[in-house]
mmCIF file of C-alpha atoms and ligand atoms in Angstrom:
data_model
loop_
_atom_site.group_PDB
_atom_site.id
_atom_site.type_symbol
_atom_site.label_atom_id
_atom_site.label_comp_id
_atom_site.label_asym_id
_atom_site.label_seq_id
_atom_site.Cartn_x
_atom_site.Cartn_y
_atom_site.Cartn_z
ATOM 1 C CA MET E 1 16.331 11.806 19.967
ATOM 2 C CA GLN E 2 15.167 12.290 16.397
ATOM 3 C CA LYS E 3 12.778 9.651 15.075
ATOM 4 C CA ILE E 4 13.440 7.931 11.761
ATOM 5 C CA ALA E 5 10.879 6.933 9.111
ATOM 6 C CA LEU E 6 11.187 4.854 5.950
ATOM 7 C CA VAL E 7 8.578 4.967 3.167
ATOM 8 C CA THR E 8 8.648 2.659 0.119
ATOM 9 C CA GLY E 9 7.489 3.795 -3.326
ATOM 10 C CA SER E 10 7.892 7.526 -2.628
ATOM 11 C CA SER E 11 8.305 8.649 -6.256
ATOM 12 C CA ASN E 12 4.561 9.272 -6.645
ATOM 13 C CA GLY E 13 1.119 9.486 -5.116
ATOM 14 C CA ILE E 14 0.505 8.173 -1.615
ATOM 15 C CA GLY E 15 4.195 7.425 -0.927
ATOM 16 C CA LEU E 16 5.290 10.927 -1.931
ATOM 17 C CA GLU E 17 2.610 12.616 0.216
ATOM 18 C CA THR E 18 3.367 10.311 3.173
ATOM 19 C CA ALA E 19 7.108 11.043 3.015
ATOM 20 C CA LEU E 20 6.351 14.794 3.090
ATOM 21 C CA ALA E 21 3.805 14.418 5.900
ATOM 22 C CA LEU E 22 6.249 12.441 8.077
ATOM 23 C CA ALA E 23 9.006 14.993 7.462
ATOM 24 C CA ARG E 24 6.556 17.778 8.462
ATOM 25 C CA GLU E 25 5.985 15.891 11.745
ATOM 26 C CA GLY E 26 9.727 16.050 12.476
ATOM 27 C CA TYR E 27 10.740 12.529 11.412
ATOM 28 C CA HIS E 28 13.988 12.273 9.504
ATOM 29 C CA THR E 29 12.357 10.589 6.528
ATOM 30 C CA TYR E 30 14.020 8.189 4.128
ATOM 31 C CA ALA E 31 11.881 8.509 1.021
ATOM 32 C CA SER E 32 12.778 5.378 -0.895
ATOM 33 C CA MET E 33 12.162 4.668 -4.566
ATOM 34 C CA ARG E 34 13.459 2.158 -7.086
ATOM 35 C CA ASP E 35 14.403 4.894 -9.572
ATOM 36 C CA THR E 36 15.943 7.866 -7.770
ATOM 37 C CA LYS E 37 15.782 9.917 -10.997
ATOM 38 C CA LYS E 38 12.060 10.288 -10.132
ATOM 39 C CA ALA E 39 12.831 12.232 -6.927
ATOM 40 C CA ALA E 40 12.618 15.774 -8.407
ATOM 41 C CA GLU E 41 8.963 16.530 -7.443
ATOM 42 C CA LEU E 42 9.439 15.285 -3.885
ATOM 43 C CA LEU E 43 12.750 17.108 -3.428
ATOM 44 C CA ASN E 44 11.271 20.382 -4.755
ATOM 45 C CA SER E 45 8.352 20.202 -2.313
ATOM 46 C CA ALA E 46 10.676 19.309 0.591
ATOM 47 C CA LYS E 47 13.034 22.174 -0.288
ATOM 48 C CA LYS E 48 10.190 24.706 -0.516
ATOM 49 C CA GLU E 49 9.047 23.744 2.995
ATOM 50 C CA GLY E 50 12.574 23.315 4.418
ATOM 51 C CA LEU E 51 11.914 19.663 5.321
ATOM 52 C CA GLU E 52 14.581 17.168 6.349
ATOM 53 C CA LEU E 53 14.324 14.247 3.956
ATOM 54 C CA SER E 54 16.763 11.759 2.362
ATOM 55 C CA ILE E 55 16.212 9.971 -0.921
ATOM 56 C CA ILE E 56 17.306 6.350 -0.876
ATOM 57 C CA GLN E 57 17.308 3.727 -3.647
ATOM 58 C CA LEU E 58 15.098 0.732 -2.831
ATOM 59 C CA ASP E 59 13.507 -1.763 -5.207
ATOM 60 C CA VAL E 60 11.261 -3.752 -2.880
ATOM 61 C CA ASP E 61 11.375 -6.791 -5.202
ATOM 62 C CA ARG E 62 15.147 -7.172 -4.785
ATOM 63 C CA GLU E 63 16.547 -8.618 -1.569
ATOM 64 C CA GLU E 64 19.958 -7.003 -2.069
ATOM 65 C CA SER E 65 18.348 -3.590 -2.536
ATOM 66 C CA VAL E 66 16.321 -3.975 0.685
ATOM 67 C CA LYS E 67 19.391 -5.114 2.678
ATOM 68 C CA SER E 68 21.538 -2.295 1.336
ATOM 69 C CA ALA E 69 18.922 0.436 2.036
ATOM 70 C CA ILE E 70 18.312 -0.766 5.601
ATOM 71 C CA SER E 71 22.036 -1.037 6.393
ATOM 72 C CA GLN E 72 22.589 2.485 5.027
ATOM 73 C CA ILE E 73 19.850 3.847 7.316
ATOM 74 C CA MET E 74 21.221 1.914 10.301
ATOM 75 C CA SER E 75 24.777 3.120 9.731
ATOM 76 C CA GLU E 76 23.571 6.744 9.392
ATOM 77 C CA LYS E 77 20.845 6.884 12.073
ATOM 78 C CA GLN E 78 21.039 3.616 14.116
ATOM 79 C CA ARG E 79 17.243 3.255 14.335
ATOM 80 C CA ILE E 80 13.974 2.965 12.396
ATOM 81 C CA ASP E 81 10.773 4.102 14.106
ATOM 82 C CA ILE E 82 8.250 4.009 11.272
ATOM 83 C CA LEU E 83 8.125 1.715 8.239
ATOM 84 C CA VAL E 84 5.461 2.525 5.639
ATOM 85 C CA ASN E 85 5.025 -0.349 3.171
ATOM 86 C CA ASN E 86 3.459 1.588 0.346
ATOM 87 C CA ALA E 87 5.102 0.440 -2.935
ATOM 88 C CA GLY E 88 2.660 -1.507 -5.071
ATOM 89 C CA TYR E 89 0.896 -1.813 -8.403
ATOM 90 C CA GLY E 90 -2.133 -3.522 -9.931
ATOM 91 C CA ILE E 91 -2.888 -5.902 -12.768
ATOM 92 C CA PHE E 92 -6.190 -5.856 -14.646
ATOM 93 C CA GLY E 93 -7.558 -9.120 -16.017
ATOM 94 C CA CYS E 94 -9.784 -12.012 -14.924
ATOM 95 C CA LEU E 95 -8.048 -15.141 -13.641
ATOM 96 C CA GLU E 96 -8.211 -17.132 -16.895
ATOM 97 C CA ASP E 97 -6.620 -14.200 -18.734
ATOM 98 C CA LEU E 98 -3.627 -14.143 -16.367
ATOM 99 C CA THR E 99 -0.563 -16.365 -16.311
ATOM 100 C CA LEU E 100 0.647 -17.692 -12.980
ATOM 101 C CA ASP E 101 3.872 -15.742 -13.575
ATOM 102 C CA GLU E 102 1.871 -12.512 -13.730
ATOM 103 C CA MET E 103 0.118 -13.528 -10.500
ATOM 104 C CA ARG E 104 3.481 -14.320 -8.884
ATOM 105 C CA GLN E 105 4.936 -10.943 -9.928
ATOM 106 C CA GLN E 106 1.890 -9.221 -8.435
ATOM 107 C CA PHE E 107 2.355 -11.090 -5.156
ATOM 108 C CA GLU E 108 6.118 -10.461 -5.241
ATOM 109 C CA THR E 109 5.683 -6.672 -5.045
ATOM 110 C CA ASN E 110 2.405 -6.374 -3.106
ATOM 111 C CA PHE E 111 2.947 -9.174 -0.599
ATOM 112 C CA PHE E 112 6.337 -10.961 -0.439
ATOM 113 C CA ALA E 113 8.285 -7.687 -0.671
ATOM 114 C CA ILE E 114 6.393 -6.430 2.391
ATOM 115 C CA ALA E 115 7.131 -9.669 4.276
ATOM 116 C CA ARG E 116 10.815 -9.199 3.321
ATOM 117 C CA LEU E 117 10.903 -5.594 4.548
ATOM 118 C CA ILE E 118 9.214 -6.498 7.817
ATOM 119 C CA GLN E 119 11.599 -9.448 8.371
ATOM 120 C CA THR E 120 14.487 -7.002 7.909
ATOM 121 C CA VAL E 121 13.118 -4.134 9.997
ATOM 122 C CA SER E 122 11.286 -5.916 12.854
ATOM 123 C CA PRO E 123 14.530 -7.176 14.532
ATOM 124 C CA ILE E 124 15.658 -3.526 14.675
ATOM 125 C CA MET E 125 12.327 -2.414 16.149
ATOM 126 C CA ARG E 126 12.352 -5.359 18.609
ATOM 127 C CA LYS E 127 15.744 -4.230 19.934
ATOM 128 C CA GLN E 128 14.421 -0.673 20.295
ATOM 129 C CA GLN E 129 11.273 -2.104 21.985
ATOM 130 C CA SER E 130 9.289 0.306 19.814
ATOM 131 C CA GLY E 131 8.214 0.997 16.272
ATOM 132 C CA THR E 132 5.228 1.221 13.944
ATOM 133 C CA ILE E 133 4.678 -0.689 10.720
ATOM 134 C CA VAL E 134 2.077 0.784 8.358
ATOM 135 C CA ASN E 135 0.880 -1.508 5.576
ATOM 136 C CA ILE E 136 -0.946 0.163 2.699
ATOM 137 C CA SER E 137 -3.677 -2.289 1.798
ATOM 138 C CA SER E 138 -6.872 -1.191 0.047
ATOM 139 C CA VAL E 139 -10.623 -1.455 0.291
ATOM 140 C CA ALA E 140 -9.803 -4.207 -2.255
ATOM 141 C CA GLY E 141 -8.095 -6.034 0.610
ATOM 142 C CA ARG E 142 -11.538 -6.593 2.156
ATOM 143 C CA ILE E 143 -13.890 -6.731 -0.827
ATOM 144 C CA GLY E 144 -13.544 -8.958 -3.892
ATOM 145 C CA PHE E 145 -14.933 -8.058 -7.338
ATOM 146 C CA PRO E 146 -14.214 -9.250 -10.893
ATOM 147 C CA GLY E 147 -11.565 -7.978 -13.317
ATOM 148 C CA THR E 148 -8.599 -7.647 -10.984
ATOM 149 C CA PRO E 149 -8.270 -10.839 -8.896
ATOM 150 C CA ALA E 150 -4.440 -10.835 -8.781
ATOM 151 C CA TYR E 151 -4.367 -7.408 -7.128
ATOM 152 C CA ILE E 152 -7.301 -8.132 -4.824
ATOM 153 C CA SER E 153 -5.826 -11.475 -3.680
ATOM 154 C CA SER E 154 -2.454 -9.852 -2.961
ATOM 155 C CA LYS E 155 -4.152 -7.224 -0.758
ATOM 156 C CA PHE E 156 -6.307 -9.881 1.014
ATOM 157 C CA ALA E 157 -3.038 -11.732 1.762
ATOM 158 C CA LEU E 158 -1.525 -8.522 3.132
ATOM 159 C CA GLU E 159 -4.539 -8.040 5.430
ATOM 160 C CA GLY E 160 -4.076 -11.586 6.782
ATOM 161 C CA LEU E 161 -0.352 -11.100 7.337
ATOM 162 C CA SER E 162 -0.959 -7.774 9.092
ATOM 163 C CA GLU E 163 -3.580 -9.269 11.432
ATOM 164 C CA CYS E 164 -1.128 -12.039 12.443
ATOM 165 C CA LEU E 165 1.694 -9.554 12.964
ATOM 166 C CA ARG E 166 -0.343 -7.414 15.344
ATOM 167 C CA TYR E 167 -0.300 -10.377 17.781
ATOM 168 C CA GLU E 168 3.289 -11.424 17.042
ATOM 169 C CA LEU E 169 4.861 -7.974 17.345
ATOM 170 C CA SER E 170 2.830 -6.157 20.023
ATOM 171 C CA PRO E 171 4.678 -7.907 22.923
ATOM 172 C CA PHE E 172 7.833 -6.180 21.604
ATOM 173 C CA GLY E 173 6.249 -2.729 21.545
ATOM 174 C CA ILE E 174 5.681 -2.744 17.784
ATOM 175 C CA ASN E 175 2.360 -1.516 16.346
ATOM 176 C CA VAL E 176 1.017 -2.781 13.019
ATOM 177 C CA ILE E 177 -1.544 -0.640 11.187
ATOM 178 C CA ILE E 178 -3.487 -1.423 8.009
ATOM 179 C CA ILE E 179 -4.527 1.510 5.813
ATOM 180 C CA GLU E 180 -7.466 0.856 3.473
ATOM 181 C CA PRO E 181 -7.832 3.568 0.852
ATOM 182 C CA GLY E 182 -10.758 3.643 -1.563
ATOM 183 C CA VAL E 183 -10.120 5.132 -4.996
ATOM 184 C CA ILE E 184 -7.287 7.654 -4.687
ATOM 185 C CA LYS E 185 -6.310 10.122 -7.420
ATOM 186 C CA THR E 186 -2.745 9.013 -8.217
ATOM 187 C CA ASN E 187 -0.791 7.513 -11.090
ATOM 188 C CA PHE E 188 -1.914 4.039 -9.937
ATOM 189 C CA PHE E 189 -4.543 3.512 -12.639
ATOM 190 C CA ASN E 190 -2.253 4.655 -15.495
ATOM 191 C CA ALA E 191 0.473 2.377 -14.120
ATOM 192 C CA MET E 192 -1.880 -0.637 -13.905
ATOM 193 C CA ARG E 193 -0.641 -3.475 -16.119
ATOM 194 C CA MET E 194 -2.803 -5.262 -18.657
ATOM 195 C CA PRO E 195 -1.658 -8.860 -18.850
ATOM 196 C CA GLY E 196 0.168 -9.778 -22.062
ATOM 197 C CA SER E 197 -1.893 -12.946 -22.106
ATOM 198 C CA GLN E 198 -5.240 -11.206 -22.393
ATOM 199 C CA LYS E 199 -6.659 -12.342 -25.728
ATOM 200 C CA PRO E 200 -8.891 -10.134 -27.880
ATOM 201 C CA ASP E 201 -11.431 -12.993 -27.921
ATOM 202 C CA SER E 202 -11.361 -13.431 -24.120
ATOM 203 C CA PRO E 203 -14.775 -14.446 -22.763
ATOM 204 C CA TYR E 204 -14.029 -12.018 -19.895
ATOM 205 C CA LYS E 205 -13.392 -8.985 -22.141
ATOM 206 C CA GLU E 206 -16.742 -7.368 -21.419
ATOM 207 C CA ILE E 207 -16.571 -7.621 -17.616
ATOM 208 C CA THR E 208 -12.876 -6.633 -17.533
ATOM 209 C CA ASN E 209 -13.535 -3.549 -19.694
ATOM 210 C CA LYS E 210 -16.565 -2.630 -17.567
ATOM 211 C CA VAL E 211 -14.449 -2.789 -14.408
ATOM 212 C CA ILE E 212 -11.570 -0.845 -16.015
ATOM 213 C CA GLY E 213 -14.002 1.843 -17.271
ATOM 214 C CA GLY E 214 -15.760 2.062 -13.894
ATOM 215 C CA ILE E 215 -12.551 2.300 -11.865
ATOM 216 C CA LYS E 216 -10.975 4.872 -14.205
ATOM 217 C CA MET E 217 -14.132 7.010 -13.978
ATOM 218 C CA MET E 218 -14.091 6.781 -10.167
ATOM 219 C CA ALA E 219 -10.365 7.664 -10.204
ATOM 220 C CA GLU E 220 -11.139 11.037 -11.838
ATOM 221 C CA MET E 221 -13.126 11.940 -8.720
ATOM 222 C CA GLY E 222 -10.792 10.043 -6.394
ATOM 223 C CA THR E 223 -9.699 11.159 -2.921
ATOM 224 C CA PRO E 224 -6.449 13.217 -2.965
ATOM 225 C CA PRO E 225 -3.399 11.177 -1.781
ATOM 226 C CA LYS E 226 -2.713 13.775 0.919
ATOM 227 C CA GLU E 227 -5.823 12.523 2.752
ATOM 228 C CA VAL E 228 -4.217 9.069 2.996
ATOM 229 C CA ALA E 229 -1.041 10.654 4.393
ATOM 230 C CA ASP E 230 -3.116 12.616 6.951
ATOM 231 C CA VAL E 231 -4.810 9.403 8.157
ATOM 232 C CA ILE E 232 -1.410 7.676 8.465
ATOM 233 C CA ILE E 233 -0.108 10.533 10.637
ATOM 234 C CA LYS E 234 -3.237 10.448 12.814
ATOM 235 C CA ALA E 235 -2.940 6.646 13.194
ATOM 236 C CA ILE E 236 0.764 6.573 14.138
ATOM 237 C CA LYS E 237 0.181 9.266 16.788
ATOM 238 C CA GLU E 238 -2.374 7.115 18.612
ATOM 239 C CA LYS E 239 -1.158 5.299 21.714
ATOM 240 C CA ASN E 240 -3.102 2.167 20.789
ATOM 241 C CA PRO E 241 -3.708 2.376 17.049
ATOM 242 C CA LEU E 242 -6.684 0.485 15.597
ATOM 243 C CA PRO E 243 -6.018 -2.454 13.276
ATOM 244 C CA ARG E 244 -7.588 -0.726 10.252
ATOM 245 C CA TYR E 245 -8.075 2.797 8.934
ATOM 246 C CA PRO E 246 -10.252 3.214 5.818
ATOM 247 C CA VAL E 247 -9.630 6.397 3.780
ATOM 248 C CA GLY E 248 -12.173 8.123 1.507
ATOM 249 C CA ASN E 249 -15.979 8.212 1.507
ATOM 250 C CA ASP E 250 -16.155 5.343 -0.996
ATOM 251 C CA ALA E 251 -14.043 3.056 1.233
ATOM 252 C CA ILE E 252 -16.094 3.950 4.316
ATOM 253 C CA MET E 253 -19.386 3.377 2.464
ATOM 254 C CA PHE E 254 -18.425 -0.046 1.024
ATOM 255 C CA LEU E 255 -16.823 -1.309 4.244
ATOM 256 C CA GLU E 256 -19.832 -0.188 6.324
ATOM 257 C CA ALA E 257 -22.171 -1.956 3.882
ATOM 258 C CA LYS E 258 -20.074 -5.123 4.145
ATOM 259 C CA LYS E 259 -20.297 -4.968 7.939
ATOM 260 C CA MET E 260 -24.089 -4.475 7.952
ATOM 261 C CA LYS E 261 -25.059 -7.091 5.344
ATOM 262 C CA THR E 262 -24.860 -10.863 5.042
ATOM 263 C CA ASP E 263 -22.401 -12.144 2.418
ATOM 264 C CA ILE E 264 -25.126 -12.747 -0.131
ATOM 265 C CA GLU E 265 -26.841 -9.392 0.559
ATOM 266 C CA PHE E 266 -23.477 -7.674 0.092
ATOM 267 C CA GLU E 267 -22.777 -9.527 -3.162
ATOM 268 C CA ASN E 268 -26.138 -8.396 -4.589
ATOM 269 C CA TYR E 269 -25.534 -4.828 -3.381
ATOM 270 C CA LEU E 270 -22.100 -4.701 -5.046
ATOM 271 C CA LYS E 271 -23.462 -6.095 -8.316
ATOM 272 C CA LYS E 272 -26.064 -3.290 -8.331
ATOM 273 C CA GLU E 273 -23.579 -0.563 -7.346
ATOM 274 C CA LEU E 274 -20.646 -1.519 -9.580
ATOM 275 C CA PHE E 275 -21.598 -3.744 -12.482
HETATM 276 N N1 NAP P 301 -4.586 4.814 -5.969
HETATM 277 C C1 NAP P 301 -5.510 4.076 -5.384
HETATM 278 O O1 NAP P 301 -6.725 4.197 -5.691
HETATM 279 C C2 NAP P 301 -5.149 3.096 -4.309
HETATM 280 C C3 NAP P 301 -6.210 2.569 -3.548
HETATM 281 C C4 NAP P 301 -5.915 1.652 -2.551
HETATM 282 C C5 NAP P 301 -4.609 1.279 -2.304
HETATM 283 N N2 NAP P 301 -3.607 1.817 -3.062
HETATM 284 C C6 NAP P 301 -2.249 1.367 -2.759
HETATM 285 O O2 NAP P 301 -1.449 2.477 -2.438
HETATM 286 C C7 NAP P 301 -0.087 2.198 -2.727
HETATM 287 C C8 NAP P 301 0.519 3.357 -3.500
HETATM 288 O O3 NAP P 301 -0.171 3.515 -4.720
HETATM 289 P P1 NAP P 301 -0.444 4.940 -5.405
HETATM 290 O O4 NAP P 301 -1.915 5.065 -5.549
HETATM 291 O O5 NAP P 301 0.296 6.017 -4.739
HETATM 292 O O6 NAP P 301 0.106 4.631 -6.874
HETATM 293 P P2 NAP P 301 1.355 5.215 -7.693
HETATM 294 O O7 NAP P 301 1.217 6.690 -7.798
HETATM 295 O O8 NAP P 301 1.386 4.396 -8.950
HETATM 296 O O9 NAP P 301 2.604 4.870 -6.774
HETATM 297 C C9 NAP P 301 3.083 3.556 -6.626
HETATM 298 C C10 NAP P 301 4.487 3.611 -6.106
HETATM 299 O O10 NAP P 301 4.964 2.275 -5.910
HETATM 300 C C11 NAP P 301 6.241 2.191 -6.516
HETATM 301 N N3 NAP P 301 6.647 0.825 -6.846
HETATM 302 C C12 NAP P 301 6.031 -0.094 -7.609
HETATM 303 N N4 NAP P 301 6.771 -1.218 -7.666
HETATM 304 C C13 NAP P 301 7.891 -0.992 -6.919
HETATM 305 C C14 NAP P 301 9.047 -1.750 -6.581
HETATM 306 N N5 NAP P 301 9.235 -2.989 -7.041
HETATM 307 N N6 NAP P 301 9.986 -1.193 -5.750
HETATM 308 C C15 NAP P 301 9.825 0.049 -5.282
HETATM 309 N N7 NAP P 301 8.775 0.830 -5.599
HETATM 310 C C16 NAP P 301 7.818 0.313 -6.402
HETATM 311 C C17 NAP P 301 6.130 3.089 -7.745
HETATM 312 O O11 NAP P 301 7.428 3.373 -8.246
HETATM 313 P P3 NAP P 301 7.716 3.784 -9.790
HETATM 314 O O12 NAP P 301 7.424 5.247 -9.870
HETATM 315 O O13 NAP P 301 9.142 3.441 -9.993
HETATM 316 O O14 NAP P 301 6.780 2.944 -10.627
HETATM 317 C C18 NAP P 301 5.437 4.286 -7.102
HETATM 318 O O15 NAP P 301 6.340 5.071 -6.388
HETATM 319 C C19 NAP P 301 -0.079 0.856 -3.471
HETATM 320 O O16 NAP P 301 0.288 -0.171 -2.577
HETATM 321 C C20 NAP P 301 -1.527 0.687 -3.904
HETATM 322 O O17 NAP P 301 -1.879 -0.672 -4.023
HETATM 323 C C21 NAP P 301 -3.850 2.713 -4.049
#
């Protein structure tokens, strides 16, 4: 029986590499994206390697789009073995420079959309008595810093949800895995939104610009997205996958430091390292 995988946000970066990696492992992979006109790069790579892969339209923010994509997969293949919740974006700006609507939009895509996908797919996996849900969090889901609190809070929320789901879903044979990449070289930083509300005279301009500059510099030397895909494949193959898989030397270094230090020691360390 062929296994079926669904990846969200496959037009670029981590989603694109993960869709290819799953197809290479023999999964019939539904590479979903909100704008299927962006599928050319993925389809070219799949064709070159002779991989079995379907493009499917899915805007994770829209309930109708989620329902329609899942029912198409179920009518074609009758099962879903792997769900990779990858689609996401970031907003720069300190809290006072953000509107609550901008915060809500950030949570809509990075958090509520994932809850919606899991609510739609977990009944299918429960019936199968098997399945794996992979949530793409971030090192920013474990470590807070200034300049991007909307994004960081949405990833902290995703970490909390994922921890709860490991208990709720394991009795039904469903694994939940959190992936925590550090800085990965993708389109993510170009796609990051600057809030419309950010004023030129913002008292947070200096710290926000420092963070933006620092992150963009780190992104130049970021880990290739294929390394994230490789870790996802390794994790889903494990019989008892761990709760969390960090990816990239930066993620490993910061998460190890957080583990070894008290909260206040870690805060001082991060101030010295990053700002
Ligand atoms: N790059 C990093 O350093 C990094 C580090 C840690 C975690 N992550 C996480 O990794 C995931 C993938 O990011 P990436 O680095 O690969 O960035 P990316 O190259 O910008 O890819 C993001 C993907 O998400 C899609 N997306 C955004 N909103 C969507 C929506 N409403 N419905 C469907 N798709 C949507 C984008 O589609 P469009 O092409 O249509 O915009 C794109 O395919 C994100 O969850 C991000 O938070 C990234």
